[in-house]
Amino acid sequence: MDIASLLGIASGIFLIVGAIFLGGDIHNFINIPGLMIVGGGSLATTLLTFQFRDVFAAFKAAYFVFSKEKEDPNEAVAIMISLCQISRRQGLLELSKIETDSGFLKKACGLIADGSSNDVIRNALITEIESLKMRHFIVQDVFRKMGIYSPAFGMLGTLIGLVQMLSNLQEPSQIGPAMATALLTTFYGSLMSTMFFLPIAGKLKARTILEVINLEIMLEGSISILDNNNPVILYEKLSSFISARLRKPMKEMVGR
Amino acid sequence: MDIASLLGIASGIFLIVGAIFLGGDIHNFINIPGLMIVGGGSLATTLLTFQFRDVFAAFKAAYFVFSKEKEDPNEAVAIMISLCQISRRQGLLELSKIETDSGFLKKACGLIADGSSNDVIRNALITEIESLKMRHFIVQDVFRKMGIYSPAFGMLGTLIGLVQMLSNLQEPSQIGPAMATALLTTFYGSLMSTMFFLPIAGKLKARTILEVINLEIMLEGSISILDNNNPVILYEKLSSFISARLRKPMKEMVGR
Amino acid sequence: MDIASLLGIASGIFLIVGAIFLGGDIHNFINIPGLMIVGGGSLATTLLTFQFRDVFAAFKAAYFVFSKEKEDPNEAVAIMISLCQISRRQGLLELSKIETDSGFLKKACGLIADGSSNDVIRNALITEIESLKMRHFIVQDVFRKMGIYSPAFGMLGTLIGLVQMLSNLQEPSQIGPAMATALLTTFYGSLMSTMFFLPIAGKLKARTILEVINLEIMLEGSISILDNNNPVILYEKLSSFISARLRKPMKEMVGR
Amino acid sequence: MDIASLLGIASGIFLIVGAIFLGGDIHNFINIPGLMIVGGGSLATTLLTFQFRDVFAAFKAAYFVFSKEKEDPNEAVAIMISLCQISRRQGLLELSKIETDSGFLKKACGLIADGSSNDVIRNALITEIESLKMRHFIVQDVFRKMGIYSPAFGMLGTLIGLVQMLSNLQEPSQIGPAMATALLTTFYGSLMSTMFFLPIAGKLKARTILEVINLEIMLEGSISILDNNNPVILYEKLSSFISARLRKPMKEMVGR
Amino acid sequence: MDIASLLGIASGIFLIVGAIFLGGDIHNFINIPGLMIVGGGSLATTLLTFQFRDVFAAFKAAYFVFSKEKEDPNEAVAIMISLCQISRRQGLLELSKIETDSGFLKKACGLIADGSSNDVIRNALITEIESLKMRHFIVQDVFRKMGIYSPAFGMLGTLIGLVQMLSNLQEPSQIGPAMATALLTTFYGSLMSTMFFLPIAGKLKARTILEVINLEIMLEGSISILDNNNPVILYEKLSSFISARLRKPMKEMVGR
C-alpha cells in the first residue's frame, strides 16, 4: 500500500471531520438525497461520457495504483543488461525463451529472436507504448471528468434547494436550515472533487509517466541489443533515463 | 443501443427529478420562457458559430454514437490479414474487387491494385485520416460550444429576472418566487451543459479515437501488404494497436 | 448572406427581447452610460491590445464571413485538374497565363512556369499558408479578446454601481432600482460576449480551416502537376481532402 | 507613439472616470490602502515569481512597444535583396563590412563571409530566434502573471474588508460604506488587469510575432544568398512572409 | 539569497498585515482550525496526488531556488571553450580526467573520451535533458497543484462555516462574526495560493528554463568538440543561446 496516499487520505478526512465536529452537530452535514444527487449524478454522467468498460477499468486502475508497488527503473535497466549478457553468450535466439510478466518485454524478445529488423521492432514497440499511453489517458480522464462533474452536480443540487426554498418563504425561521441543506450539495461536490477525483487522476498520470519510462528503457535496450550488444554502452544509454541521484552503478546490476 | 449511455441518462434524470419531487412541487421547476431562452439561445448561438450543415451533422453523429455498435479493432486486424492472404494467393490486383462498407479500405485497396507507390498510398491515406479527424473535431466542437453557451444563457436569463425583480420591489412577498424563477434559467443552463452537451462531446471524442485506431490499422496493414506481404509480421505489427488484454491470438483471425 | 448565421442572430435577439418584454418594462434594460462602459471599454482595450489595422481588418473579415459564400473544395480540385490538363497539352509554361482571383494559385502557377524546383515551390507556398494562418489567427483573436474584455467591463460597471449605491444607503427604496442598474452592465457584457464576439470568433476560425484546406489542395496539386502530371493520380490525391460524402466523382470535374 | 494604444488608453480611462463622475462623488472610489494592497501585492508577487532583471526588462519592453515604431517586413526584404546584389557584384566577403543596427543580421553576414556551411548558419540563426522568442515570452509572462495576480489581490483585499466589517456589526449604518470600501479593491484589481496588464501582454506578444517574422526573412534570405544568390528567387521566397495586400513589388525594392 | 524574492515576500506580507492592522483587530484574522483545514488539507491532498519523495523533493527545490545562485550561461560557454582547447592540445582522451560538479558534463566528457559516435552522445545527452525536464516538471507541479488545492480547501472551510451558521440562526447577533470566521478560510486559501504556491511554481519553472539552456550549451558544445573542435566556431554556435545584450566577447572567455 502506498504510504503517502494512505497518510494523505487519512489526514484529509480527519481535518474535515474534525472541523465539522468542532463547529457543532455533525448531523447538519449529512443529507442522503444530496449525496445521491452529487455521487449518483457524477457517476451517471461519467457512464454517459465513457464506455462501461472504461469506467470499470478506471476504478480498477485506481485500486491498483494504491495497492501495487511501482516498478523501479533501475530494475528495468538491470533486466535489459542481463538480457544483453544472455544474448551475447547464447545467441539472440535464446531471448525467445525468456520468462517475464511483461507482455511488452516478451514481444520485444520475440521480435529480436525472430530476426526482425531494427525498424520493425522500433515501430511495433512504439505503437505498443502509444496505445498504452492512450488507454491510460482514458483511465485518467474518467477521474478528471468526475472531478469536473461532481462540483457541477453540487451546484445543481444547491440550485434545486434554493428554488424550493425561495418558492415557499412563508416560514422565515426555516430559511436558515433550508439554505444550509441547499449548500450541502455544493460542499459534497467540491469535497469529492478536491479530495478524491482530482488527486486520483493526478496519481494515475504520475504512475503512467513512470511506467512509460520503464517501457522506453526496454525499447531502447532492445534496439541496443540488436545493434551492438555491448553491456557497457547499454548501461550508459539506459541510465540516462534515471535521475543521477537514484541511478545505481553498473556493478550492482551486473553482479546479479 | 449503448447500454452504459442509456443507464447514465436514465439514472441521471431519475436522480434530478427525484430530488425535485422530494422537495415539493415540481411546477416550481417548470418555466417555459426560461427554457426557451436557454435552449433556444444556445441553439441560435451555435447556428451563428457553425454552418447549418455542421450542426445538423453533429446531431446525426450524436444519434449514431448511441445507436450504432462501435467497431472492434480485432475485426480490422482480421480483415487486413485476410486481405493479405488474398493478395498472396491471387495477386495484388485482386484487391480491387474487394467488397467493403469502408470507403477508406476501398481507397486503400484501389491504390494498391493500381500499383501506386508506398509514399503515394501513405500520403493519400494520412490525408484521409487527418480530414476525418478534422470533421469529427468540428462535430465534437458543436456540443462543446453548446456546453459553454447554455450556462451563459442560463446566467443571462437569471440577470434578466433579477433586473426585473429589483426594478419592482413594491411587493416584498413576491421577492422569493421571483428570485426562484430567475434562478431557474441558471439551473436549466447548467443541467443541459453537465448532463447532455459535455458528456455527448466526450463520447464523440472517445468514439473518434476508436475510429482513428481502426483506420491506422488499415493504413499500416495496407503498407505492410505492399511491402512484404507476410501475415505473421502483419499480425505482429497490427496487434500492437490493441490492448494486450483484448488482443485476439492470430489463429482465431486466420481460421476464418 | 449566410442563412444559418442570419437565423442564429435573429432568433437569439428575438428570444432575449421577448423574455424582457414578457417580464415587464423594456426601459429597465436600457442604460446608456452602462452600454458605453461595456461597449466602449471593450473596444478601447482591444485597440490597446492590437494594432489599429488589425482591429479594422477583423471587423472587415467579420462582415465578409457573413456576406461572402464560402468556397467549395470540390471547386479547387476541379481547377487543379483542369490546370493539370492544360499543362499536359500545352506545356508547363502555359500555366503562367492562367487568369485567377487567387493570388496563391497565381504564385503557384508562376513558380511552376519559371521552372522552380519542387522544394522551392513547396517552401514558398507553405510560407504563404503559414503567414495566412497567422494573419487569420490575429483576426480571430481580436474577437476572442473582445469576448473576454466585454464581461470584464460588465463586471467593472457593476462594481462601480455597487460602490456608488453602498456609499449612499440613505434611501432604502432606491436600493432595488440602483442594484438593477448596476447589474445591467454585467448583462450587457455577457450578452455581447456570448451572442456576438465568441460566435464570430468561432465562425472566423471555421472559415480559416476551410480556406486552408483549399490552399493545401492547390499546394499538393501544384507539386503533383510538377512531379508526374497525371490527372487520375491528382484526383486520387486531392479528393482525400474532402469528406467522402461530399466528394464529387472525377467525371463531373473533368467534363467541364 | 502608437496611436491606437494612446486612443485606447485615453478613451478607456475617460469612460471609467466618466461613469464614476455621473454616479456621484469620485472620493468614494479612492482608497489608498486598497490601492497599495492591489498594486503593491501584485508587484511583490511578480518579483517573487520572476528575477528582478526580468521584471525590469518587462517594464522597459512595455515602454518601447508604445514609443518605438514597429519594423516593416518589406524593409527586411529590401535589405536582403540589396545584400544579395552587393554579394553578387563584390563577393560574399563584402558582407562582413555591412553596417547595421541588427545584431542578428550582423551575425548572419559574418557567418556567410566566414564561409560557414549552410547548416552551421541555419542552426546558429535558429538558436538566436529561439532564444529571442524565449526571452520575449518571459517578458510577456511578467504582464500576464500581473494580470492574474492583481484580481487575486483585489479579492484578498475585499475579503479583509468583509471580515473586518462582519466582525463589528454594531453600527448598521456603517455596513454600506464599509462594504463599498471592501469592494473597491476588487474594482482596482479587475481594472488594472483588464485595462493595463492583459492588453500590454497581448501587445507584446503581437510585437514578438512581427519581430520573429523579420528575423525569419533575414534567416531565409541569408541561406538563399549562400545557396544561389538570385535576387528574383530571393524576392519570390521572402515576399511569401508578407500578406499579399501589403507586399511591395520587387521594382520598388531594387530601385533603391 | 535571491534578493528579488526576499523583497517580494517581505513587501507582500507587509502590505497584507498592514491592511489588516489599519482596519482593526488582527485577532479577527487568526483562526487555528481554519488554518489547519486549508494548510493541512492542501498538504494531505498533495501527498495523495504525488509520491512522498516528489513532495519532499519539491520543498527542497523551493529552498534551493531561493538560496542558491543561478548559473550564468556565459560560464557554461567558457567551460566548453576551455574543454575544446584542452582536447585540441592534449587529445580527446584527456577529457575523461576533467573534474566537475556537473554529472551531465562528466557524462558528456566520458562519452567523448570513450570514442562514442556523434549519435550515441547526442541521444544519451538528450535523454538526460528530457528526464531532467520531466523531474523538474513534477517538482513544479507539486506547487501548482497546491496552488489549486489551497483555494479549494478555503472554499470547503467556508462552506462548513456557512452550513454551521445557517443551521443555528437563533442568535442574530452572532451571524456577523460567524460569517467572518467562515470567510477566513477562503482568505487563507487564496493568500497561500497567490502569495506562495503559484509564485514558487513560476520561479521553479523559470529556473528550469535557465538550467536547460546551460545543458543545451554543454550538449551542442560536446558535439562540436567531437565534430571539428574549432574554438571560434564553437563560440559562434554557443553564444547564440545567450541574449546579445548579456553575451560576453570571446576574448574574455579564452583569456582565462
PDB file of C-alpha atoms in Angstrom, chain A residues 150-224:
ATOM      1  CA  SER A 150     -19.147  16.426  -9.189  1.00  0.00           C
ATOM      2  CA  PRO A 151     -18.923  20.184  -8.370  1.00  0.00           C
ATOM      3  CA  ALA A 152     -21.348  20.833 -11.252  1.00  0.00           C
ATOM      4  CA  PHE A 153     -23.870  18.443  -9.696  1.00  0.00           C
ATOM      5  CA  GLY A 154     -23.158  20.038  -6.326  1.00  0.00           C
ATOM      6  CA  MET A 155     -24.195  23.380  -7.788  1.00  0.00           C
ATOM      7  CA  LEU A 156     -27.261  21.847  -9.450  1.00  0.00           C
ATOM      8  CA  GLY A 157     -28.312  20.414  -6.081  1.00  0.00           C
ATOM      9  CA  THR A 158     -27.859  23.799  -4.430  1.00  0.00           C
ATOM     10  CA  LEU A 159     -29.911  25.477  -7.170  1.00  0.00           C
ATOM     11  CA  ILE A 160     -32.717  22.926  -6.644  1.00  0.00           C
ATOM     12  CA  GLY A 161     -32.631  23.635  -2.915  1.00  0.00           C
ATOM     13  CA  LEU A 162     -32.618  27.406  -3.406  1.00  0.00           C
ATOM     14  CA  VAL A 163     -35.528  27.349  -5.853  1.00  0.00           C
ATOM     15  CA  GLN A 164     -37.567  25.179  -3.459  1.00  0.00           C
ATOM     16  CA  MET A 165     -36.756  27.443  -0.509  1.00  0.00           C
ATOM     17  CA  LEU A 166     -37.470  30.692  -2.372  1.00  0.00           C
ATOM     18  CA  SER A 167     -40.797  29.364  -3.679  1.00  0.00           C
ATOM     19  CA  ASN A 168     -42.011  28.836  -0.097  1.00  0.00           C
ATOM     20  CA  LEU A 169     -40.878  31.770   2.028  1.00  0.00           C
ATOM     21  CA  GLN A 170     -43.878  31.635   4.392  1.00  0.00           C
ATOM     22  CA  GLU A 171     -41.848  30.491   7.396  1.00  0.00           C
ATOM     23  CA  PRO A 172     -38.814  32.773   7.815  1.00  0.00           C
ATOM     24  CA  SER A 173     -37.451  30.550  10.595  1.00  0.00           C
ATOM     25  CA  GLN A 174     -36.961  27.798   8.046  1.00  0.00           C
ATOM     26  CA  ILE A 175     -34.818  29.920   5.698  1.00  0.00           C
ATOM     27  CA  GLY A 176     -31.539  29.264   7.529  1.00  0.00           C
ATOM     28  CA  PRO A 177     -31.732  25.462   7.772  1.00  0.00           C
ATOM     29  CA  ALA A 178     -33.115  25.235   4.215  1.00  0.00           C
ATOM     30  CA  MET A 179     -30.178  27.222   2.866  1.00  0.00           C
ATOM     31  CA  ALA A 180     -27.775  25.102   4.923  1.00  0.00           C
ATOM     32  CA  THR A 181     -29.209  21.976   3.306  1.00  0.00           C
ATOM     33  CA  ALA A 182     -29.025  23.567  -0.139  1.00  0.00           C
ATOM     34  CA  LEU A 183     -25.359  24.446   0.375  1.00  0.00           C
ATOM     35  CA  LEU A 184     -24.554  20.863   1.435  1.00  0.00           C
ATOM     36  CA  THR A 185     -24.537  19.536  -2.139  1.00  0.00           C
ATOM     37  CA  THR A 186     -22.009  22.192  -3.163  1.00  0.00           C
ATOM     38  CA  PHE A 187     -19.926  21.040  -0.201  1.00  0.00           C
ATOM     39  CA  TYR A 188     -20.223  17.373  -1.226  1.00  0.00           C
ATOM     40  CA  GLY A 189     -19.346  18.107  -4.836  1.00  0.00           C
ATOM     41  CA  SER A 190     -16.263  20.192  -4.018  1.00  0.00           C
ATOM     42  CA  LEU A 191     -15.105  17.725  -1.383  1.00  0.00           C
ATOM     43  CA  MET A 192     -15.345  14.703  -3.705  1.00  0.00           C
ATOM     44  CA  SER A 193     -13.608  16.572  -6.491  1.00  0.00           C
ATOM     45  CA  THR A 194     -10.803  18.083  -4.402  1.00  0.00           C
ATOM     46  CA  MET A 195     -10.113  15.184  -2.046  1.00  0.00           C
ATOM     47  CA  PHE A 196     -10.680  12.156  -4.260  1.00  0.00           C
ATOM     48  CA  PHE A 197     -11.234  12.532  -8.002  1.00  0.00           C
ATOM     49  CA  LEU A 198      -8.586  15.119  -8.902  1.00  0.00           C
ATOM     50  CA  PRO A 199      -5.797  13.634  -6.725  1.00  0.00           C
ATOM     51  CA  ILE A 200      -6.520  10.130  -8.072  1.00  0.00           C
ATOM     52  CA  ALA A 201      -6.375  11.475 -11.637  1.00  0.00           C
ATOM     53  CA  GLY A 202      -3.046  13.124 -10.777  1.00  0.00           C
ATOM     54  CA  LYS A 203      -1.682   9.954  -9.206  1.00  0.00           C
ATOM     55  CA  LEU A 204      -2.672   7.866 -12.227  1.00  0.00           C
ATOM     56  CA  LYS A 205      -0.951  10.356 -14.524  1.00  0.00           C
ATOM     57  CA  ALA A 206       2.250  10.248 -12.470  1.00  0.00           C
ATOM     58  CA  ARG A 207       2.155   6.441 -12.490  1.00  0.00           C
ATOM     59  CA  THR A 208       1.720   6.391 -16.274  1.00  0.00           C
ATOM     60  CA  ILE A 209       4.816   8.571 -16.667  1.00  0.00           C
ATOM     61  CA  LEU A 210       6.835   6.090 -14.575  1.00  0.00           C
ATOM     62  CA  GLU A 211       5.509   3.106 -16.499  1.00  0.00           C
ATOM     63  CA  VAL A 212       6.262   4.721 -19.852  1.00  0.00           C
ATOM     64  CA  ILE A 213       9.859   5.376 -18.753  1.00  0.00           C
ATOM     65  CA  ASN A 214      10.235   1.665 -17.958  1.00  0.00           C
ATOM     66  CA  LEU A 215       8.870   0.749 -21.379  1.00  0.00           C
ATOM     67  CA  GLU A 216      11.193   3.239 -23.086  1.00  0.00           C
ATOM     68  CA  ILE A 217      14.142   1.698 -21.254  1.00  0.00           C
ATOM     69  CA  MET A 218      13.067  -1.700 -22.601  1.00  0.00           C
ATOM     70  CA  LEU A 219      12.576  -0.295 -26.111  1.00  0.00           C
ATOM     71  CA  GLU A 220      15.957   1.431 -26.260  1.00  0.00           C
ATOM     72  CA  GLY A 221      17.576  -1.594 -24.612  1.00  0.00           C
ATOM     73  CA  SER A 222      16.101  -3.984 -27.192  1.00  0.00           C
ATOM     74  CA  ILE A 223      17.287  -1.861 -30.097  1.00  0.00           C
ATOM     75  CA  SER A 224      20.703  -1.602 -28.487  1.00  0.00           C
TER      76      SER A 224
END
